[in-house]
Amino acid sequence: MVFVAVGLPNLAFRENSVFRPALEGHENNAHCIVSAVNNLAATFFTLTGNSTVSERMNEFLALATSSLLKLGQLENEKEMPKTRESVYILLGMLVEESPFLTMDLLESCFPYALLRNSYNLAYKKKPSNRSRKDLPTDSGF
């Protein structure tokens, strides 16, 4: 789980991690990470039995928010990831769908203004020329 929390910022450097409001998801299906993290956390932390799932998810959230906030500290404009806001939205989706996390907890370690601004930017962007049929369909089935 630590690997996932620390690896979330890497999604911001991928151009296909863009959040598409019309699809209510990300182009590269990064939004599927949300249900994977929640299900795996419930499984892993229930099986170990050492502590509650909520405590471990709080630690996960602290690691994830810390690593995402470091994206804003990049000094060079060229280094700044283009899809940073989409990954912030992914974090918000993770908390919204988690039975173990609350928005109050997210606000304690991640500024709500960043999340609100990310949604605002995503919904204000003009839709690209790509239609839904042009999106990749590598579902593996």
CSV table of C-alpha atoms in Angstrom, one decimal:
chain,number,residue,atom,x,y,z
A,1,MET,CA,0.0,0.0,0.0
A,2,VAL,CA,3.0,2.3,0.6
A,3,PHE,CA,4.1,1.7,-2.9
A,4,VAL,CA,0.7,2.8,-4.3
A,5,ALA,CA,0.6,5.9,-2.0
A,6,VAL,CA,4.1,7.0,-3.0
A,7,GLY,CA,3.6,6.1,-6.7
A,8,LEU,CA,0.4,8.2,-7.2
A,9,PRO,CA,2.4,11.3,-8.3
A,10,ASN,CA,3.9,9.3,-11.2
A,11,LEU,CA,0.4,9.3,-12.8
A,12,ALA,CA,0.6,13.1,-13.1
A,13,PHE,CA,3.5,12.8,-15.5
A,14,ARG,CA,1.4,10.7,-18.0
A,15,GLU,CA,-0.5,12.7,-20.5
A,16,ASN,CA,-3.3,10.1,-20.7
A,17,SER,CA,-4.1,10.5,-17.0
A,18,VAL,CA,-6.4,13.4,-17.8
A,19,PHE,CA,-9.8,13.4,-16.1
A,20,ARG,CA,-12.7,13.5,-18.5
A,21,PRO,CA,-15.9,14.9,-17.0
A,22,ALA,CA,-17.9,13.4,-19.8
A,23,LEU,CA,-16.6,9.9,-19.0
A,24,GLU,CA,-16.5,10.6,-15.2
A,25,GLY,CA,-13.1,9.0,-15.2
A,26,HIS,CA,-9.6,9.2,-16.5
A,27,GLU,CA,-8.5,8.4,-20.0
A,28,ASN,CA,-6.1,5.7,-18.9
A,29,ASN,CA,-8.6,4.2,-16.4
A,30,ALA,CA,-6.6,5.5,-13.4
A,31,HIS,CA,-10.0,5.9,-11.6
A,32,CYS,CA,-10.0,2.1,-11.3
A,33,ILE,CA,-7.2,2.4,-8.8
A,34,VAL,CA,-9.8,3.8,-6.4
A,35,SER,CA,-11.8,0.6,-6.0
A,36,ALA,CA,-8.6,-1.5,-6.1
A,37,VAL,CA,-7.0,0.4,-3.2
A,38,ASN,CA,-10.2,0.3,-1.2
A,39,ASN,CA,-10.7,-3.5,-1.7
A,40,LEU,CA,-7.1,-4.4,-1.2
A,41,ALA,CA,-6.9,-2.3,2.0
A,42,ALA,CA,-9.9,-4.0,3.4
A,43,THR,CA,-8.5,-7.4,2.5
A,44,PHE,CA,-4.9,-6.8,3.6
A,45,PHE,CA,-5.6,-5.1,6.9
A,46,THR,CA,-8.4,-7.4,7.9
A,47,LEU,CA,-6.2,-10.5,7.4
A,48,THR,CA,-3.3,-9.1,9.4
A,49,GLY,CA,-5.5,-8.3,12.4
A,50,ASN,CA,-2.9,-6.1,14.0
A,51,SER,CA,-5.0,-2.9,13.9
A,52,THR,CA,-8.1,-1.5,12.4
A,53,VAL,CA,-8.4,-0.8,8.7
A,54,SER,CA,-9.3,2.8,9.3
A,55,GLU,CA,-5.9,3.4,11.1
A,56,ARG,CA,-4.0,1.9,8.2
A,57,MET,CA,-6.0,3.9,5.6
A,58,ASN,CA,-5.3,7.1,7.5
A,59,GLU,CA,-1.6,6.3,7.2
A,60,PHE,CA,-2.1,5.6,3.5
A,61,LEU,CA,-3.9,8.9,3.0
A,62,ALA,CA,-1.1,10.8,4.9
A,63,LEU,CA,1.6,9.2,2.6
A,64,ALA,CA,-0.5,9.8,-0.6
A,65,THR,CA,-1.2,13.4,0.2
A,66,SER,CA,2.4,14.1,1.2
A,67,SER,CA,3.7,12.7,-2.0
A,68,LEU,CA,1.1,14.6,-4.1
A,69,LEU,CA,1.7,17.9,-2.4
A,70,LYS,CA,5.4,17.6,-3.4
A,71,LEU,CA,4.3,17.9,-7.0
A,72,GLY,CA,3.5,21.6,-6.3
A,73,GLN,CA,7.0,22.2,-5.1
A,74,LEU,CA,8.7,21.7,-8.4
A,75,GLU,CA,10.5,24.9,-9.3
A,76,ASN,CA,10.8,24.7,-13.0
A,77,GLU,CA,7.6,25.2,-15.1
A,78,LYS,CA,8.9,22.6,-17.6
A,79,GLU,CA,9.1,20.0,-14.8
A,80,MET,CA,5.5,20.7,-13.6
A,81,PRO,CA,3.3,17.8,-14.5
A,82,LYS,CA,0.5,18.5,-16.9
A,83,THR,CA,-2.1,16.3,-15.4
A,84,ARG,CA,-1.5,17.1,-11.7
A,85,GLU,CA,-5.0,18.3,-11.2
A,86,SER,CA,-6.4,15.0,-12.5
A,87,VAL,CA,-4.4,13.1,-9.9
A,88,TYR,CA,-5.8,15.4,-7.2
A,89,ILE,CA,-9.3,14.4,-8.5
A,90,LEU,CA,-8.2,10.8,-8.2
A,91,LEU,CA,-7.3,11.3,-4.6
A,92,GLY,CA,-10.7,13.0,-3.9
A,93,MET,CA,-12.5,10.0,-5.6
A,94,LEU,CA,-10.5,7.6,-3.4
A,95,VAL,CA,-11.7,9.3,-0.3
A,96,GLU,CA,-15.3,9.7,-1.5
A,97,GLU,CA,-15.6,6.0,-2.3
A,98,SER,CA,-13.7,4.7,0.7
A,99,PRO,CA,-15.8,3.3,3.6
A,100,PHE,CA,-12.8,4.0,5.9
A,101,LEU,CA,-11.9,7.6,5.0
A,102,THR,CA,-13.8,10.8,5.3
A,103,MET,CA,-13.5,14.2,3.6
A,104,ASP,CA,-12.8,15.8,7.0
A,105,LEU,CA,-9.7,13.6,7.2
A,106,LEU,CA,-8.7,14.5,3.7
A,107,GLU,CA,-9.0,18.2,4.5
A,108,SER,CA,-6.7,17.8,7.5
A,109,CYS,CA,-3.8,16.8,5.3
A,110,PHE,CA,-4.7,18.1,1.8
A,111,PRO,CA,-6.1,21.6,1.1
A,112,TYR,CA,-9.6,21.4,-0.2
A,113,ALA,CA,-9.0,24.4,-2.3
A,114,LEU,CA,-6.6,22.3,-4.5
A,115,LEU,CA,-9.3,19.7,-5.0
A,116,ARG,CA,-12.0,22.2,-5.8
A,117,ASN,CA,-9.7,24.0,-8.2
A,118,SER,CA,-8.9,20.7,-9.9
A,119,TYR,CA,-12.5,19.9,-10.5
A,120,ASN,CA,-13.1,23.5,-11.7
A,121,LEU,CA,-10.3,23.3,-14.2
A,122,ALA,CA,-11.4,19.8,-15.4
A,123,TYR,CA,-14.9,21.0,-16.1
A,124,LYS,CA,-13.9,24.3,-17.7
A,125,LYS,CA,-11.6,22.6,-20.3
A,126,LYS,CA,-12.9,22.4,-23.7
A,127,PRO,CA,-13.6,18.8,-24.8
A,128,SER,CA,-10.9,17.5,-27.0
A,129,ASN,CA,-11.5,16.5,-30.6
A,130,ARG,CA,-11.3,12.9,-29.6
A,131,SER,CA,-14.6,11.2,-29.4
A,132,ARG,CA,-15.5,8.4,-27.1
A,133,LYS,CA,-15.0,5.9,-29.9
A,134,ASP,CA,-11.4,7.2,-30.4
A,135,LEU,CA,-10.4,6.3,-26.8
A,136,PRO,CA,-8.3,3.2,-26.2
A,137,THR,CA,-10.3,0.1,-25.6
A,138,ASP,CA,-7.7,-2.3,-24.4
A,139,SER,CA,-9.9,-4.0,-21.9
A,140,GLY,CA,-8.1,-7.3,-22.1
A,141,PHE,CA,-11.4,-9.2,-22.6
